[in-house]
């Protein structure tokens, strides 16, 4: 598909979703305070070096020193986790994290290393929050003006570079985080749609179904990475025009000259946003 054809496909898909959003007021069966996030990130396990510590490190305030255990992350392994958040309007609620069994992403034999900070397979932990205690990435609701919305997300990305990627990849990630904090009404959903063509490199990736067999229209940015391509995506309900999933995937580069490990294609984050 040529660049012109890709742009035309993007604009046509956005127009169809805007029309759907204008036909619907509020979708049914939507719980703004219930969010499920799945993560399958490579290198999620720390492997300490036996009895090896760093030289003493002076604390920033000069009050003392500490030594750190030396080690590395095991890039061959992923430990899947699913986090379920339930949040009330007064910012009370709970977060429950369920940890799955580690698996190899290279085909090599890997084992779990018990160590403080590594997520124990099979564990289920819940944290309860009192009113006002839960934190939001975005303190201000999404604007219904696409230009102002674009600036909101760009400012967040600039001030949270450790949490999101650079360029368009980080912008789409930031949009995904915004949609985990706020239930967009139809005017805000339309603002998101009108903003999509402003995102450099964003493509309409076609139609599909999500993990709940819901029909979705998929928009995403593809970013080259080590050994493959990262793909950050926002999925929309074609009947309501509303964003319903944020997904990150890694697709292996089959070119032997650029691939330094035999990684597998994998989903690295899956966020169910709405109805």
Short mmCIF file of C-alpha atoms in Angstrom, two decimals:
data_model
loop_
_atom_site.label_atom_id
_atom_site.label_comp_id
_atom_site.label_asym_id
_atom_site.label_seq_id
_atom_site.Cartn_x
_atom_site.Cartn_y
_atom_site.Cartn_z
CA UNK A 1 0.00 0.00 0.00
CA UNK A 2 1.39 3.40 -0.99
CA UNK A 3 1.66 6.30 1.45
CA UNK A 4 -1.28 8.07 -0.19
CA UNK A 5 -3.39 4.90 0.02
CA UNK A 6 -2.46 4.45 3.69
CA UNK A 7 -3.46 8.03 4.51
CA UNK A 8 -6.74 7.61 2.63
CA UNK A 9 -7.47 4.36 4.53
CA UNK A 10 -6.77 6.10 7.85
CA UNK A 11 -9.05 9.04 7.07
CA UNK A 12 -11.84 6.76 5.83
CA UNK A 13 -11.67 4.59 8.97
CA UNK A 14 -11.68 7.64 11.25
CA UNK A 15 -14.70 9.09 9.43
CA UNK A 16 -16.63 5.83 9.87
CA UNK A 17 -15.93 5.79 13.61
CA UNK A 18 -16.89 9.46 14.02
CA UNK A 19 -20.21 8.73 12.31
CA UNK A 20 -20.75 5.78 14.68
CA UNK A 21 -19.93 7.94 17.72
CA UNK A 22 -22.40 10.60 16.59
CA UNK A 23 -25.16 7.98 16.34
CA UNK A 24 -24.64 6.72 19.91
CA UNK A 25 -24.88 8.60 23.18
CA UNK A 26 -23.59 6.38 25.98
CA UNK A 27 -22.76 2.70 25.35
CA UNK A 28 -24.44 0.27 27.74
CA UNK A 29 -22.71 -1.90 30.33
CA UNK A 30 -19.63 0.21 30.86
CA UNK A 31 -17.89 0.28 34.24
CA UNK A 32 -15.46 3.18 34.25
CA UNK A 33 -13.89 1.97 37.48
CA UNK A 34 -13.00 -1.55 36.33
CA UNK A 35 -9.77 -1.96 34.39
CA UNK A 36 -7.86 -5.13 33.47
CA UNK A 37 -4.22 -4.94 32.36
CA UNK A 38 -2.16 -7.89 31.16
CA UNK A 39 1.62 -7.60 30.87
CA UNK A 40 4.08 -10.07 29.34
CA UNK A 41 7.37 -8.23 29.37
CA UNK A 42 10.72 -9.77 28.48
CA UNK A 43 13.50 -9.32 31.01
CA UNK A 44 11.05 -9.22 33.91
CA UNK A 45 13.25 -11.30 36.25
CA UNK A 46 16.36 -10.08 38.10
CA UNK A 47 19.24 -12.56 38.31
CA UNK A 48 21.68 -11.62 41.10
CA UNK A 49 25.35 -12.52 40.91
CA UNK A 50 26.23 -14.77 43.83
CA UNK A 51 27.69 -12.83 46.78
CA UNK A 52 28.70 -9.89 44.65
CA UNK A 53 27.94 -6.37 45.77
CA UNK A 54 28.78 -2.93 44.50
CA UNK A 55 31.24 -0.68 46.22
CA UNK A 56 29.54 1.49 48.88
CA UNK A 57 27.26 4.12 47.31
CA UNK A 58 26.86 7.44 49.14
CA UNK A 59 23.21 8.42 49.67
CA UNK A 60 22.15 11.66 47.99
CA UNK A 61 21.60 13.42 51.31
CA UNK A 62 25.04 12.38 52.53
CA UNK A 63 23.68 10.61 55.62
CA UNK A 64 25.27 7.24 54.90
CA UNK A 65 26.20 4.60 52.36
CA UNK A 66 24.58 1.47 50.94
CA UNK A 67 25.78 -1.49 48.89
CA UNK A 68 23.75 -2.97 46.06
CA UNK A 69 23.56 -6.55 44.84
CA UNK A 70 25.00 -6.85 41.36
CA UNK A 71 23.08 -8.71 38.70
CA UNK A 72 21.25 -8.57 35.41
CA UNK A 73 17.84 -9.30 33.91
CA UNK A 74 17.15 -12.57 32.13
CA UNK A 75 16.04 -11.43 28.67
CA UNK A 76 15.04 -14.98 27.72
CA UNK A 77 12.15 -15.07 30.16
CA UNK A 78 8.78 -13.41 30.62
CA UNK A 79 6.60 -13.60 33.71
CA UNK A 80 2.98 -12.83 32.73
CA UNK A 81 0.98 -10.72 35.16
CA UNK A 82 -2.62 -9.54 35.14
CA UNK A 83 -3.62 -6.51 37.17
CA UNK A 84 -7.28 -5.78 37.92
CA UNK A 85 -8.16 -2.31 39.18
CA UNK A 86 -11.49 -1.33 40.69
CA UNK A 87 -11.83 2.39 41.35
CA UNK A 88 -14.68 4.51 42.69
CA UNK A 89 -15.25 8.18 41.90
CA UNK A 90 -13.76 9.17 45.27
CA UNK A 91 -10.52 7.39 44.23
CA UNK A 92 -10.96 4.53 46.67
CA UNK A 93 -10.76 0.96 45.45
CA UNK A 94 -8.38 -1.95 45.07
CA UNK A 95 -5.66 -3.33 42.81
CA UNK A 96 -5.22 -7.11 42.51
CA UNK A 97 -2.20 -8.57 40.74
CA UNK A 98 -2.10 -12.21 39.68
CA UNK A 99 1.25 -13.65 38.58
CA UNK A 100 1.43 -16.49 36.06
CA UNK A 101 4.11 -19.07 35.33
CA UNK A 102 7.32 -17.82 33.67
CA UNK A 103 7.91 -18.90 30.10
CA UNK A 104 10.79 -18.79 27.66
CA UNK A 105 10.56 -16.38 24.74
CA UNK A 106 13.60 -17.88 22.99
CA UNK A 107 12.98 -21.62 23.32
CA UNK A 108 15.84 -21.99 25.78
CA UNK A 109 15.40 -23.65 29.16
CA UNK A 110 14.77 -21.03 31.84
CA UNK A 111 13.94 -21.31 35.53
CA UNK A 112 12.49 -18.89 38.05
CA UNK A 113 15.03 -17.30 40.40
CA UNK A 114 13.66 -16.63 43.91
CA UNK A 115 14.77 -13.12 44.80
CA UNK A 116 13.23 -10.13 46.53
CA UNK A 117 11.45 -8.11 43.83
CA UNK A 118 10.91 -11.00 41.41
CA UNK A 119 7.23 -11.80 41.04
CA UNK A 120 6.46 -15.21 42.52
CA UNK A 121 4.52 -17.45 40.10
CA UNK A 122 1.00 -18.19 41.31
CA UNK A 123 0.88 -15.30 43.78
CA UNK A 124 -2.19 -13.09 44.11
CA UNK A 125 -1.75 -9.77 45.92
CA UNK A 126 -4.42 -7.14 46.62
CA UNK A 127 -3.87 -3.56 47.79
CA UNK A 128 -6.86 -1.61 49.11
CA UNK A 129 -7.05 2.18 48.84
CA UNK A 130 -9.07 4.59 50.96
CA UNK A 131 -10.89 7.59 49.39
CA UNK A 132 -8.42 9.88 47.64
CA UNK A 133 -5.55 7.42 47.79
CA UNK A 134 -5.53 6.01 44.25
CA UNK A 135 -3.34 7.91 41.81
CA UNK A 136 -4.11 8.90 38.22
CA UNK A 137 -1.63 9.40 35.39
CA UNK A 138 -3.80 12.24 34.06
CA UNK A 139 -5.23 14.60 36.68
CA UNK A 140 -7.27 16.54 34.09
CA UNK A 141 -10.04 15.02 31.97
CA UNK A 142 -9.42 14.60 28.23
CA UNK A 143 -10.32 17.72 26.28
CA UNK A 144 -13.15 17.61 23.72
CA UNK A 145 -11.04 19.83 21.47
CA UNK A 146 -8.66 17.65 19.38
CA UNK A 147 -5.92 20.31 19.31
CA UNK A 148 -6.00 20.78 23.08
CA UNK A 149 -6.20 17.01 23.57
CA UNK A 150 -3.08 16.57 21.41
CA UNK A 151 -1.25 19.12 23.59
CA UNK A 152 -2.40 17.39 26.80
CA UNK A 153 -0.93 14.09 25.68
CA UNK A 154 2.26 15.66 24.30
CA UNK A 155 2.90 17.49 27.59
CA UNK A 156 2.35 14.28 29.56
CA UNK A 157 4.75 12.41 27.31
CA UNK A 158 7.41 15.09 27.68
CA UNK A 159 7.21 15.01 31.48
CA UNK A 160 7.06 11.20 31.81
CA UNK A 161 9.83 10.03 29.50
CA UNK A 162 10.70 7.17 31.86
CA UNK A 163 7.18 5.75 31.60
CA UNK A 164 6.61 5.98 27.85
CA UNK A 165 8.64 5.74 24.65
CA UNK A 166 9.89 8.46 22.35
CA UNK A 167 8.13 9.92 19.35
CA UNK A 168 4.85 8.55 18.05
CA UNK A 169 5.24 5.27 19.96
CA UNK A 170 5.35 7.15 23.26
CA UNK A 171 2.47 9.39 22.18
CA UNK A 172 0.20 6.40 21.53
CA UNK A 173 1.33 4.85 24.85
CA UNK A 174 0.42 8.10 26.61
CA UNK A 175 -2.99 8.09 24.95
CA UNK A 176 -3.47 4.53 26.20
CA UNK A 177 -2.63 5.61 29.76
CA UNK A 178 -5.07 8.54 29.51
CA UNK A 179 -7.84 6.14 28.52
CA UNK A 180 -7.14 3.99 31.60
CA UNK A 181 -7.77 7.00 33.84
CA UNK A 182 -10.87 8.53 32.30
CA UNK A 183 -14.14 7.30 30.81
CA UNK A 184 -14.40 9.38 27.62
CA UNK A 185 -17.87 10.56 26.69
CA UNK A 186 -18.84 10.69 23.05
CA UNK A 187 -17.51 14.23 22.51
CA UNK A 188 -14.15 13.20 23.98
CA UNK A 189 -14.13 10.02 21.88
CA UNK A 190 -14.75 12.13 18.76
CA UNK A 191 -11.86 14.41 19.81
CA UNK A 192 -9.60 11.34 20.06
CA UNK A 193 -10.68 10.26 16.58
CA UNK A 194 -10.14 13.71 15.06
CA UNK A 195 -6.69 13.75 16.66
CA UNK A 196 -5.55 10.41 15.18
CA UNK A 197 -4.46 11.81 11.76
CA UNK A 198 -2.17 14.25 13.63
CA UNK A 199 -0.05 11.36 14.98
CA UNK A 200 2.98 10.92 12.73
CA UNK A 201 3.25 7.43 11.29
CA UNK A 202 -0.08 6.20 12.65
CA UNK A 203 -1.73 3.61 10.41
CA UNK A 204 -5.15 2.03 10.15
CA UNK A 205 -4.22 -1.62 10.60
CA UNK A 206 -7.62 -3.05 9.71
CA UNK A 207 -10.41 -4.85 11.52
CA UNK A 208 -10.07 -7.70 13.98
CA UNK A 209 -11.51 -9.14 17.18
CA UNK A 210 -10.10 -8.62 20.67
CA UNK A 211 -9.63 -11.14 23.49
CA UNK A 212 -13.34 -11.00 24.29
CA UNK A 213 -14.31 -11.66 20.65
CA UNK A 214 -15.47 -8.09 20.23
CA UNK A 215 -15.18 -6.53 16.77
CA UNK A 216 -12.52 -3.78 16.71
CA UNK A 217 -10.98 -1.30 14.30
CA UNK A 218 -7.24 -1.06 14.95
CA UNK A 219 -4.91 1.96 14.66
CA UNK A 220 -1.22 1.70 15.49
CA UNK A 221 2.36 2.87 15.22
CA UNK A 222 5.17 0.48 14.26
CA UNK A 223 8.57 1.22 15.80
CA UNK A 224 11.77 -0.73 14.94
CA UNK A 225 13.47 -2.29 17.98
CA UNK A 226 16.25 -4.75 18.72
CA UNK A 227 15.46 -7.93 16.83
CA UNK A 228 12.03 -6.84 15.67
CA UNK A 229 9.27 -4.24 15.62
CA UNK A 230 7.22 -2.86 18.49
CA UNK A 231 3.59 -2.12 17.65
CA UNK A 232 1.48 0.19 19.87
CA UNK A 233 -2.25 0.13 19.12
CA UNK A 234 -5.57 1.68 20.07
CA UNK A 235 -8.67 -0.38 19.24
CA UNK A 236 -12.12 1.10 18.71
CA UNK A 237 -15.66 -0.30 18.84
CA UNK A 238 -16.99 0.13 15.26
CA UNK A 239 -20.59 0.45 16.50
CA UNK A 240 -20.03 3.19 19.10
CA UNK A 241 -16.82 4.90 17.97
CA UNK A 242 -15.38 4.40 21.46
CA UNK A 243 -11.81 3.27 22.27
CA UNK A 244 -12.01 -0.13 24.01
CA UNK A 245 -8.47 -1.61 24.12
CA UNK A 246 -4.85 -0.50 24.23
CA UNK A 247 -2.35 -3.14 23.11
CA UNK A 248 1.43 -3.40 22.69
CA UNK A 249 3.01 -6.20 20.64
CA UNK A 250 6.51 -7.26 19.60
CA UNK A 251 6.93 -8.80 16.15
CA UNK A 252 10.17 -10.65 15.43
CA UNK A 253 12.36 -9.55 12.53
CA UNK A 254 12.99 -12.73 10.55
CA UNK A 255 16.12 -11.19 8.98
CA UNK A 256 19.04 -13.15 10.44
CA UNK A 257 21.42 -10.24 9.90
CA UNK A 258 19.52 -8.00 12.33
CA UNK A 259 18.16 -10.49 14.86
CA UNK A 260 20.54 -11.31 17.70
CA UNK A 261 18.19 -13.72 19.55
CA UNK A 262 15.53 -16.14 18.43
CA UNK A 263 12.71 -14.20 20.08
CA UNK A 264 9.07 -15.04 19.50
CA UNK A 265 6.20 -12.75 18.54
CA UNK A 266 4.47 -11.70 21.75
CA UNK A 267 1.92 -9.35 23.29
CA UNK A 268 3.69 -7.24 25.91
CA UNK A 269 0.72 -5.27 27.30
CA UNK A 270 -3.04 -5.65 26.92
CA UNK A 271 -5.38 -3.11 28.52
CA UNK A 272 -9.15 -3.57 28.39
CA UNK A 273 -10.42 0.02 28.51
CA UNK A 274 -14.18 -0.13 28.13
CA UNK A 275 -17.37 -1.83 26.96
#
